[in-house]
Amino acid sequence: MTLEDKPLGDNEQVAWEQQLLKGTVSANLPLSSWDDDEFRKCFTDIRPKLVVPSRRVMSSRILDLGAKNAREEMQKLVALSDGELLVSILLDYLIKYDFSSNR
């Protein structure tokens, strides 16, 4: 079985979806991109067994997990940071990962 014939395992799928979310947010792509057949074809042409998420899945399950992971990372930073460093980190993070603008 070649790589393109092999579906992703469960953990690989979740990691891939989270990377898709980060890329979507970073590139400021609308979530509706994930419902575009030509956009989806970019992935399935390379690896036909990929499960490419829809806009609905991206805006619910995947975004919710991304927000949960981001919240946990922020809580870790808060626990390790003093006040001044915390404000700087929070501002940088909010600028970089503004999840709310793509919902």
PDB file of N, CA, C and O in Angstrom, residues 1-65:
ATOM      1  N   MET A   1       0.856  -1.185   0.000  1.00  0.00           N
ATOM      2  CA  MET A   1       0.000   0.000   0.000  1.00  0.00           C
ATOM      3  C   MET A   1       0.895   1.239   0.000  1.00  0.00           C
ATOM      4  O   MET A   1       1.759   1.395   0.846  1.00  0.00           O
ATOM      5  N   THR A   2       0.668   2.128  -0.943  1.00  0.00           N
ATOM      6  CA  THR A   2       1.449   3.356  -1.015  1.00  0.00           C
ATOM      7  C   THR A   2       0.866   4.400  -0.074  1.00  0.00           C
ATOM      8  O   THR A   2      -0.265   4.268   0.397  1.00  0.00           O
ATOM      9  N   LEU A   3       1.650   5.443   0.175  1.00  0.00           N
ATOM     10  CA  LEU A   3       1.216   6.499   1.093  1.00  0.00           C
ATOM     11  C   LEU A   3      -0.107   7.115   0.663  1.00  0.00           C
ATOM     12  O   LEU A   3      -1.001   7.348   1.476  1.00  0.00           O
ATOM     13  N   GLU A   4      -0.262   7.369  -0.644  1.00  0.00           N
ATOM     14  CA  GLU A   4      -1.499   8.020  -1.091  1.00  0.00           C
ATOM     15  C   GLU A   4      -2.729   7.128  -0.964  1.00  0.00           C
ATOM     16  O   GLU A   4      -3.852   7.600  -0.964  1.00  0.00           O
ATOM     17  N   ASP A   5      -2.527   5.809  -0.834  1.00  0.00           N
ATOM     18  CA  ASP A   5      -3.649   4.881  -0.660  1.00  0.00           C
ATOM     19  C   ASP A   5      -4.025   4.689   0.805  1.00  0.00           C
ATOM     20  O   ASP A   5      -5.041   4.081   1.105  1.00  0.00           O
ATOM     21  N   LYS A   6      -3.201   5.180   1.693  1.00  0.00           N
ATOM     22  CA  LYS A   6      -3.389   4.934   3.123  1.00  0.00           C
ATOM     23  C   LYS A   6      -4.141   6.093   3.781  1.00  0.00           C
ATOM     24  O   LYS A   6      -3.716   7.241   3.695  1.00  0.00           O
ATOM     25  N   PRO A   7      -5.256   5.813   4.454  1.00  0.00           N
ATOM     26  CA  PRO A   7      -5.946   6.880   5.201  1.00  0.00           C
ATOM     27  C   PRO A   7      -5.129   7.251   6.441  1.00  0.00           C
ATOM     28  O   PRO A   7      -4.301   6.467   6.916  1.00  0.00           O
ATOM     29  N   LEU A   8      -5.353   8.434   6.965  1.00  0.00           N
ATOM     30  CA  LEU A   8      -4.690   8.845   8.199  1.00  0.00           C
ATOM     31  C   LEU A   8      -5.279   8.091   9.375  1.00  0.00           C
ATOM     32  O   LEU A   8      -6.479   7.786   9.404  1.00  0.00           O
ATOM     33  N   GLY A   9      -4.453   7.797  10.364  1.00  0.00           N
ATOM     34  CA  GLY A   9      -4.953   7.222  11.606  1.00  0.00           C
ATOM     35  C   GLY A   9      -5.707   8.296  12.377  1.00  0.00           C
ATOM     36  O   GLY A   9      -5.648   9.494  12.044  1.00  0.00           O
ATOM     37  N   ASP A  10      -6.404   7.910  13.418  1.00  0.00           N
ATOM     38  CA  ASP A  10      -7.218   8.862  14.186  1.00  0.00           C
ATOM     39  C   ASP A  10      -6.395  10.023  14.726  1.00  0.00           C
ATOM     40  O   ASP A  10      -6.780  11.192  14.593  1.00  0.00           O
ATOM     41  N   ASN A  11      -5.244   9.729  15.347  1.00  0.00           N
ATOM     42  CA  ASN A  11      -4.404  10.793  15.906  1.00  0.00           C
ATOM     43  C   ASN A  11      -3.822  11.670  14.809  1.00  0.00           C
ATOM     44  O   ASN A  11      -3.721  12.887  14.971  1.00  0.00           O
ATOM     45  N   GLU A  12      -3.432  11.052  13.689  1.00  0.00           N
ATOM     46  CA  GLU A  12      -2.917  11.817  12.555  1.00  0.00           C
ATOM     47  C   GLU A  12      -3.997  12.741  11.991  1.00  0.00           C
ATOM     48  O   GLU A  12      -3.712  13.878  11.620  1.00  0.00           O
ATOM     49  N   GLN A  13      -5.233  12.243  11.916  1.00  0.00           N
ATOM     50  CA  GLN A  13      -6.345  13.043  11.382  1.00  0.00           C
ATOM     51  C   GLN A  13      -6.589  14.265  12.257  1.00  0.00           C
ATOM     52  O   GLN A  13      -6.731  15.374  11.759  1.00  0.00           O
ATOM     53  N   VAL A  14      -6.606  14.067  13.571  1.00  0.00           N
ATOM     54  CA  VAL A  14      -6.830  15.188  14.496  1.00  0.00           C
ATOM     55  C   VAL A  14      -5.701  16.204  14.372  1.00  0.00           C
ATOM     56  O   VAL A  14      -5.947  17.412  14.301  1.00  0.00           O
ATOM     57  N   ALA A  15      -4.451  15.732  14.332  1.00  0.00           N
ATOM     58  CA  ALA A  15      -3.306  16.642  14.200  1.00  0.00           C
ATOM     59  C   ALA A  15      -3.372  17.396  12.872  1.00  0.00           C
ATOM     60  O   ALA A  15      -3.103  18.605  12.820  1.00  0.00           O
ATOM     61  N   TRP A  16      -3.742  16.699  11.805  1.00  0.00           N
ATOM     62  CA  TRP A  16      -3.850  17.330  10.482  1.00  0.00           C
ATOM     63  C   TRP A  16      -4.953  18.389  10.489  1.00  0.00           C
ATOM     64  O   TRP A  16      -4.775  19.486   9.981  1.00  0.00           O
ATOM     65  N   GLU A  17      -6.091  18.062  11.087  1.00  0.00           N
ATOM     66  CA  GLU A  17      -7.195  19.022  11.160  1.00  0.00           C
ATOM     67  C   GLU A  17      -6.804  20.265  11.947  1.00  0.00           C
ATOM     68  O   GLU A  17      -7.162  21.385  11.568  1.00  0.00           O
ATOM     69  N   GLN A  18      -6.057  20.081  13.040  1.00  0.00           N
ATOM     70  CA  GLN A  18      -5.629  21.235  13.822  1.00  0.00           C
ATOM     71  C   GLN A  18      -4.652  22.099  13.028  1.00  0.00           C
ATOM     72  O   GLN A  18      -4.688  23.323  13.108  1.00  0.00           O
ATOM     73  N   GLN A  19      -3.794  21.450  12.229  1.00  0.00           N
ATOM     74  CA  GLN A  19      -2.884  22.217  11.384  1.00  0.00           C
ATOM     75  C   GLN A  19      -3.654  22.959  10.287  1.00  0.00           C
ATOM     76  O   GLN A  19      -3.327  24.089   9.943  1.00  0.00           O
ATOM     77  N   LEU A  20      -4.688  22.312   9.748  1.00  0.00           N
ATOM     78  CA  LEU A  20      -5.542  22.991   8.764  1.00  0.00           C
ATOM     79  C   LEU A  20      -6.193  24.225   9.380  1.00  0.00           C
ATOM     80  O   LEU A  20      -6.275  25.276   8.748  1.00  0.00           O
ATOM     81  N   LEU A  21      -6.661  24.095  10.608  1.00  0.00           N
ATOM     82  CA  LEU A  21      -7.273  25.230  11.303  1.00  0.00           C
ATOM     83  C   LEU A  21      -6.264  26.358  11.478  1.00  0.00           C
ATOM     84  O   LEU A  21      -6.557  27.517  11.172  1.00  0.00           O
ATOM     85  N   LYS A  22      -5.066  26.023  11.940  1.00  0.00           N
ATOM     86  CA  LYS A  22      -4.033  27.043  12.128  1.00  0.00           C
ATOM     87  C   LYS A  22      -3.699  27.725  10.802  1.00  0.00           C
ATOM     88  O   LYS A  22      -3.553  28.943  10.743  1.00  0.00           O
ATOM     89  N   GLY A  23      -3.583  26.940   9.740  1.00  0.00           N
ATOM     90  CA  GLY A  23      -3.287  27.513   8.428  1.00  0.00           C
ATOM     91  C   GLY A  23      -4.415  28.389   7.923  1.00  0.00           C
ATOM     92  O   GLY A  23      -4.179  29.454   7.343  1.00  0.00           O
ATOM     93  N   THR A  24      -5.639  27.960   8.149  1.00  0.00           N
ATOM     94  CA  THR A  24      -6.811  28.729   7.722  1.00  0.00           C
ATOM     95  C   THR A  24      -6.854  30.072   8.443  1.00  0.00           C
ATOM     96  O   THR A  24      -7.067  31.113   7.823  1.00  0.00           O
ATOM     97  N   VAL A  25      -6.628  30.040   9.749  1.00  0.00           N
ATOM     98  CA  VAL A  25      -6.647  31.271  10.545  1.00  0.00           C
ATOM     99  C   VAL A  25      -5.460  32.154  10.171  1.00  0.00           C
ATOM    100  O   VAL A  25      -5.616  33.357   9.953  1.00  0.00           O
ATOM    101  N   SER A  26      -4.292  31.548  10.065  1.00  0.00           N
ATOM    102  CA  SER A  26      -3.077  32.302   9.748  1.00  0.00           C
ATOM    103  C   SER A  26      -3.172  32.998   8.389  1.00  0.00           C
ATOM    104  O   SER A  26      -2.751  34.140   8.224  1.00  0.00           O
ATOM    105  N   ALA A  27      -3.745  32.302   7.403  1.00  0.00           N
ATOM    106  CA  ALA A  27      -3.876  32.861   6.054  1.00  0.00           C
ATOM    107  C   ALA A  27      -5.137  33.710   5.901  1.00  0.00           C
ATOM    108  O   ALA A  27      -5.387  34.248   4.826  1.00  0.00           O
ATOM    109  N   ASN A  28      -5.935  33.779   6.975  1.00  0.00           N
ATOM    110  CA  ASN A  28      -7.179  34.540   6.959  1.00  0.00           C
ATOM    111  C   ASN A  28      -8.129  34.057   5.858  1.00  0.00           C
ATOM    112  O   ASN A  28      -8.793  34.850   5.194  1.00  0.00           O
ATOM    113  N   LEU A  29      -8.162  32.734   5.685  1.00  0.00           N
ATOM    114  CA  LEU A  29      -9.084  32.147   4.707  1.00  0.00           C
ATOM    115  C   LEU A  29     -10.469  32.031   5.320  1.00  0.00           C
ATOM    116  O   LEU A  29     -10.607  31.708   6.494  1.00  0.00           O
ATOM    117  N   PRO A  30     -11.504  32.244   4.538  1.00  0.00           N
ATOM    118  CA  PRO A  30     -12.848  32.006   5.070  1.00  0.00           C
ATOM    119  C   PRO A  30     -13.074  30.510   5.234  1.00  0.00           C
ATOM    120  O   PRO A  30     -12.573  29.698   4.447  1.00  0.00           O
ATOM    121  N   LEU A  31     -13.812  30.136   6.261  1.00  0.00           N
ATOM    122  CA  LEU A  31     -14.099  28.718   6.471  1.00  0.00           C
ATOM    123  C   LEU A  31     -14.898  28.123   5.315  1.00  0.00           C
ATOM    124  O   LEU A  31     -14.854  26.920   5.086  1.00  0.00           O
ATOM    125  N   SER A  32     -15.573  28.963   4.564  1.00  0.00           N
ATOM    126  CA  SER A  32     -16.330  28.475   3.410  1.00  0.00           C
ATOM    127  C   SER A  32     -15.408  27.865   2.352  1.00  0.00           C
ATOM    128  O   SER A  32     -15.866  27.111   1.497  1.00  0.00           O
ATOM    129  N   SER A  33     -14.114  28.163   2.407  1.00  0.00           N
ATOM    130  CA  SER A  33     -13.157  27.557   1.475  1.00  0.00           C
ATOM    131  C   SER A  33     -13.228  26.038   1.525  1.00  0.00           C
ATOM    132  O   SER A  33     -13.027  25.359   0.516  1.00  0.00           O
ATOM    133  N   TRP A  34     -13.519  25.516   2.707  1.00  0.00           N
ATOM    134  CA  TRP A  34     -13.526  24.067   2.888  1.00  0.00           C
ATOM    135  C   TRP A  34     -14.721  23.395   2.218  1.00  0.00           C
ATOM    136  O   TRP A  34     -14.747  22.171   2.113  1.00  0.00           O
ATOM    137  N   ASP A  35     -15.670  24.143   1.743  1.00  0.00           N
ATOM    138  CA  ASP A  35     -16.794  23.576   0.993  1.00  0.00           C
ATOM    139  C   ASP A  35     -16.607  23.710  -0.515  1.00  0.00           C
ATOM    140  O   ASP A  35     -17.426  23.225  -1.284  1.00  0.00           O
ATOM    141  N   ASP A  36     -15.532  24.366  -0.930  1.00  0.00           N
ATOM    142  CA  ASP A  36     -15.263  24.559  -2.357  1.00  0.00           C
ATOM    143  C   ASP A  36     -14.634  23.296  -2.945  1.00  0.00           C
ATOM    144  O   ASP A  36     -13.594  22.832  -2.480  1.00  0.00           O
ATOM    145  N   ASP A  37     -15.269  22.740  -3.960  1.00  0.00           N
ATOM    146  CA  ASP A  37     -14.801  21.480  -4.558  1.00  0.00           C
ATOM    147  C   ASP A  37     -13.375  21.566  -5.091  1.00  0.00           C
ATOM    148  O   ASP A  37     -12.593  20.625  -4.937  1.00  0.00           O
ATOM    149  N   GLU A  38     -13.025  22.674  -5.718  1.00  0.00           N
ATOM    150  CA  GLU A  38     -11.677  22.820  -6.275  1.00  0.00           C
ATOM    151  C   GLU A  38     -10.627  22.919  -5.166  1.00  0.00           C
ATOM    152  O   GLU A  38      -9.532  22.378  -5.290  1.00  0.00           O
ATOM    153  N   PHE A  39     -10.963  23.594  -4.093  1.00  0.00           N
ATOM    154  CA  PHE A  39     -10.050  23.705  -2.948  1.00  0.00           C
ATOM    155  C   PHE A  39      -9.832  22.324  -2.323  1.00  0.00           C
ATOM    156  O   PHE A  39      -8.699  21.927  -2.049  1.00  0.00           O
ATOM    157  N   ARG A  40     -10.903  21.576  -2.128  1.00  0.00           N
ATOM    158  CA  ARG A  40     -10.823  20.235  -1.544  1.00  0.00           C
ATOM    159  C   ARG A  40     -10.029  19.292  -2.441  1.00  0.00           C
ATOM    160  O   ARG A  40      -9.281  18.438  -1.973  1.00  0.00           O
ATOM    161  N   LYS A  41     -10.175  19.477  -3.755  1.00  0.00           N
ATOM    162  CA  LYS A  41      -9.492  18.638  -4.729  1.00  0.00           C
ATOM    163  C   LYS A  41      -7.968  18.789  -4.624  1.00  0.00           C
ATOM    164  O   LYS A  41      -7.225  17.853  -4.900  1.00  0.00           O
ATOM    165  N   CYS A  42      -7.498  19.953  -4.184  1.00  0.00           N
ATOM    166  CA  CYS A  42      -6.055  20.156  -3.980  1.00  0.00           C
ATOM    167  C   CYS A  42      -5.484  19.111  -3.014  1.00  0.00           C
ATOM    168  O   CYS A  42      -4.345  18.692  -3.154  1.00  0.00           O
ATOM    169  N   PHE A  43      -6.278  18.699  -2.052  1.00  0.00           N
ATOM    170  CA  PHE A  43      -5.830  17.712  -1.071  1.00  0.00           C
ATOM    171  C   PHE A  43      -6.061  16.290  -1.559  1.00  0.00           C
ATOM    172  O   PHE A  43      -5.190  15.436  -1.433  1.00  0.00           O
ATOM    173  N   THR A  44      -7.241  16.038  -2.101  1.00  0.00           N
ATOM    174  CA  THR A  44      -7.566  14.666  -2.490  1.00  0.00           C
ATOM    175  C   THR A  44      -6.827  14.220  -3.747  1.00  0.00           C
ATOM    176  O   THR A  44      -6.650  13.020  -3.951  1.00  0.00           O
ATOM    177  N   ASP A  45      -6.366  15.147  -4.577  1.00  0.00           N
ATOM    178  CA  ASP A  45      -5.547  14.762  -5.725  1.00  0.00           C
ATOM    179  C   ASP A  45      -4.206  14.206  -5.259  1.00  0.00           C
ATOM    180  O   ASP A  45      -3.644  13.304  -5.880  1.00  0.00           O
ATOM    181  N   ILE A  46      -3.685  14.758  -4.174  1.00  0.00           N
ATOM    182  CA  ILE A  46      -2.398  14.308  -3.642  1.00  0.00           C
ATOM    183  C   ILE A  46      -2.557  13.014  -2.848  1.00  0.00           C
ATOM    184  O   ILE A  46      -1.741  12.102  -2.949  1.00  0.00           O
ATOM    185  N   ARG A  47      -3.614  12.958  -2.050  1.00  0.00           N
ATOM    186  CA  ARG A  47      -3.845  11.784  -1.193  1.00  0.00           C
ATOM    187  C   ARG A  47      -5.343  11.492  -1.164  1.00  0.00           C
ATOM    188  O   ARG A  47      -6.086  12.020  -0.326  1.00  0.00           O
ATOM    189  N   PRO A  48      -5.815  10.649  -2.088  1.00  0.00           N
ATOM    190  CA  PRO A  48      -7.253  10.408  -2.244  1.00  0.00           C
ATOM    191  C   PRO A  48      -7.979   9.929  -0.990  1.00  0.00           C
ATOM    192  O   PRO A  48      -9.167  10.190  -0.829  1.00  0.00           O
ATOM    193  N   LYS A  49      -7.293   9.280  -0.077  1.00  0.00           N
ATOM    194  CA  LYS A  49      -7.948   8.755   1.124  1.00  0.00           C
ATOM    195  C   LYS A  49      -8.074   9.772   2.250  1.00  0.00           C
ATOM    196  O   LYS A  49      -8.613   9.474   3.304  1.00  0.00           O
ATOM    197  N   LEU A  50      -7.582  10.996   2.029  1.00  0.00           N
ATOM    198  CA  LEU A  50      -7.717  12.020   3.067  1.00  0.00           C
ATOM    199  C   LEU A  50      -9.185  12.346   3.310  1.00  0.00           C
ATOM    200  O   LEU A  50      -9.967  12.463   2.376  1.00  0.00           O
ATOM    201  N   VAL A  51      -9.533  12.522   4.565  1.00  0.00           N
ATOM    202  CA  VAL A  51     -10.864  12.984   4.929  1.00  0.00           C
ATOM    203  C   VAL A  51     -10.742  14.492   5.115  1.00  0.00           C
ATOM    204  O   VAL A  51     -10.220  14.968   6.123  1.00  0.00           O
ATOM    205  N   VAL A  52     -11.199  15.231   4.111  1.00  0.00           N
ATOM    206  CA  VAL A  52     -11.101  16.690   4.138  1.00  0.00           C
ATOM    207  C   VAL A  52     -12.355  17.234   4.820  1.00  0.00           C
ATOM    208  O   VAL A  52     -13.464  16.964   4.379  1.00  0.00           O
ATOM    209  N   PRO A  53     -12.170  18.010   5.898  1.00  0.00           N
ATOM    210  CA  PRO A  53     -13.335  18.491   6.639  1.00  0.00           C
ATOM    211  C   PRO A  53     -14.126  19.549   5.867  1.00  0.00           C
ATOM    212  O   PRO A  53     -13.575  20.294   5.067  1.00  0.00           O
ATOM    213  N   SER A  54     -15.404  19.591   6.142  1.00  0.00           N
ATOM    214  CA  SER A  54     -16.276  20.613   5.560  1.00  0.00           C
ATOM    215  C   SER A  54     -16.202  21.884   6.404  1.00  0.00           C
ATOM    216  O   SER A  54     -15.633  21.897   7.504  1.00  0.00           O
ATOM    217  N   ARG A  55     -16.801  22.954   5.911  1.00  0.00           N
ATOM    218  CA  ARG A  55     -16.869  24.201   6.663  1.00  0.00           C
ATOM    219  C   ARG A  55     -17.564  23.976   7.999  1.00  0.00           C
ATOM    220  O   ARG A  55     -17.136  24.478   9.033  1.00  0.00           O
ATOM    221  N   ARG A  56     -18.640  23.225   7.976  1.00  0.00           N
ATOM    222  CA  ARG A  56     -19.398  22.974   9.207  1.00  0.00           C
ATOM    223  C   ARG A  56     -18.540  22.260  10.249  1.00  0.00           C
ATOM    224  O   ARG A  56     -18.538  22.617  11.427  1.00  0.00           O
ATOM    225  N   VAL A  57     -17.785  21.264   9.825  1.00  0.00           N
ATOM    226  CA  VAL A  57     -16.916  20.526  10.752  1.00  0.00           C
ATOM    227  C   VAL A  57     -15.777  21.431  11.233  1.00  0.00           C
ATOM    228  O   VAL A  57     -15.427  21.430  12.416  1.00  0.00           O
ATOM    229  N   MET A  58     -15.200  22.228  10.308  1.00  0.00           N
ATOM    230  CA  MET A  58     -14.132  23.145  10.689  1.00  0.00           C
ATOM    231  C   MET A  58     -14.636  24.160  11.711  1.00  0.00           C
ATOM    232  O   MET A  58     -13.935  24.482  12.671  1.00  0.00           O
ATOM    233  N   SER A  59     -15.860  24.661  11.525  1.00  0.00           N
ATOM    234  CA  SER A  59     -16.372  25.723  12.392  1.00  0.00           C
ATOM    235  C   SER A  59     -16.984  25.188  13.686  1.00  0.00           C
ATOM    236  O   SER A  59     -17.371  25.979  14.545  1.00  0.00           O
ATOM    237  N   SER A  60     -17.040  23.889  13.828  1.00  0.00           N
ATOM    238  CA  SER A  60     -17.594  23.346  15.075  1.00  0.00           C
ATOM    239  C   SER A  60     -16.541  22.488  15.781  1.00  0.00           C
ATOM    240  O   SER A  60     -15.757  22.994  16.581  1.00  0.00           O
ATOM    241  N   ARG A  61     -16.481  21.222  15.468  1.00  0.00           N
ATOM    242  CA  ARG A  61     -15.612  20.297  16.202  1.00  0.00           C
ATOM    243  C   ARG A  61     -14.138  20.704  16.171  1.00  0.00           C
ATOM    244  O   ARG A  61     -13.465  20.752  17.203  1.00  0.00           O
ATOM    245  N   ILE A  62     -13.624  21.047  14.998  1.00  0.00           N
ATOM    246  CA  ILE A  62     -12.200  21.357  14.865  1.00  0.00           C
ATOM    247  C   ILE A  62     -11.873  22.691  15.524  1.00  0.00           C
ATOM    248  O   ILE A  62     -10.886  22.819  16.259  1.00  0.00           O
ATOM    249  N   LEU A  63     -12.704  23.694  15.308  1.00  0.00           N
ATOM    250  CA  LEU A  63     -12.488  25.005  15.934  1.00  0.00           C
ATOM    251  C   LEU A  63     -12.636  24.907  17.450  1.00  0.00           C
ATOM    252  O   LEU A  63     -11.849  25.506  18.193  1.00  0.00           O
ATOM    253  N   ASP A  64     -13.609  24.149  17.923  1.00  0.00           N
ATOM    254  CA  ASP A  64     -13.794  23.981  19.364  1.00  0.00           C
ATOM    255  C   ASP A  64     -12.563  23.344  20.002  1.00  0.00           C
ATOM    256  O   ASP A  64     -12.108  23.778  21.063  1.00  0.00           O
ATOM    257  N   LEU A  65     -11.998  22.308  19.353  1.00  0.00           N
ATOM    258  CA  LEU A  65     -10.800  21.663  19.880  1.00  0.00           C
ATOM    259  C   LEU A  65      -9.619  22.634  19.831  1.00  0.00           C
ATOM    260  O   LEU A  65      -8.824  22.698  20.768  1.00  0.00           O
TER     261      LEU A  65
END
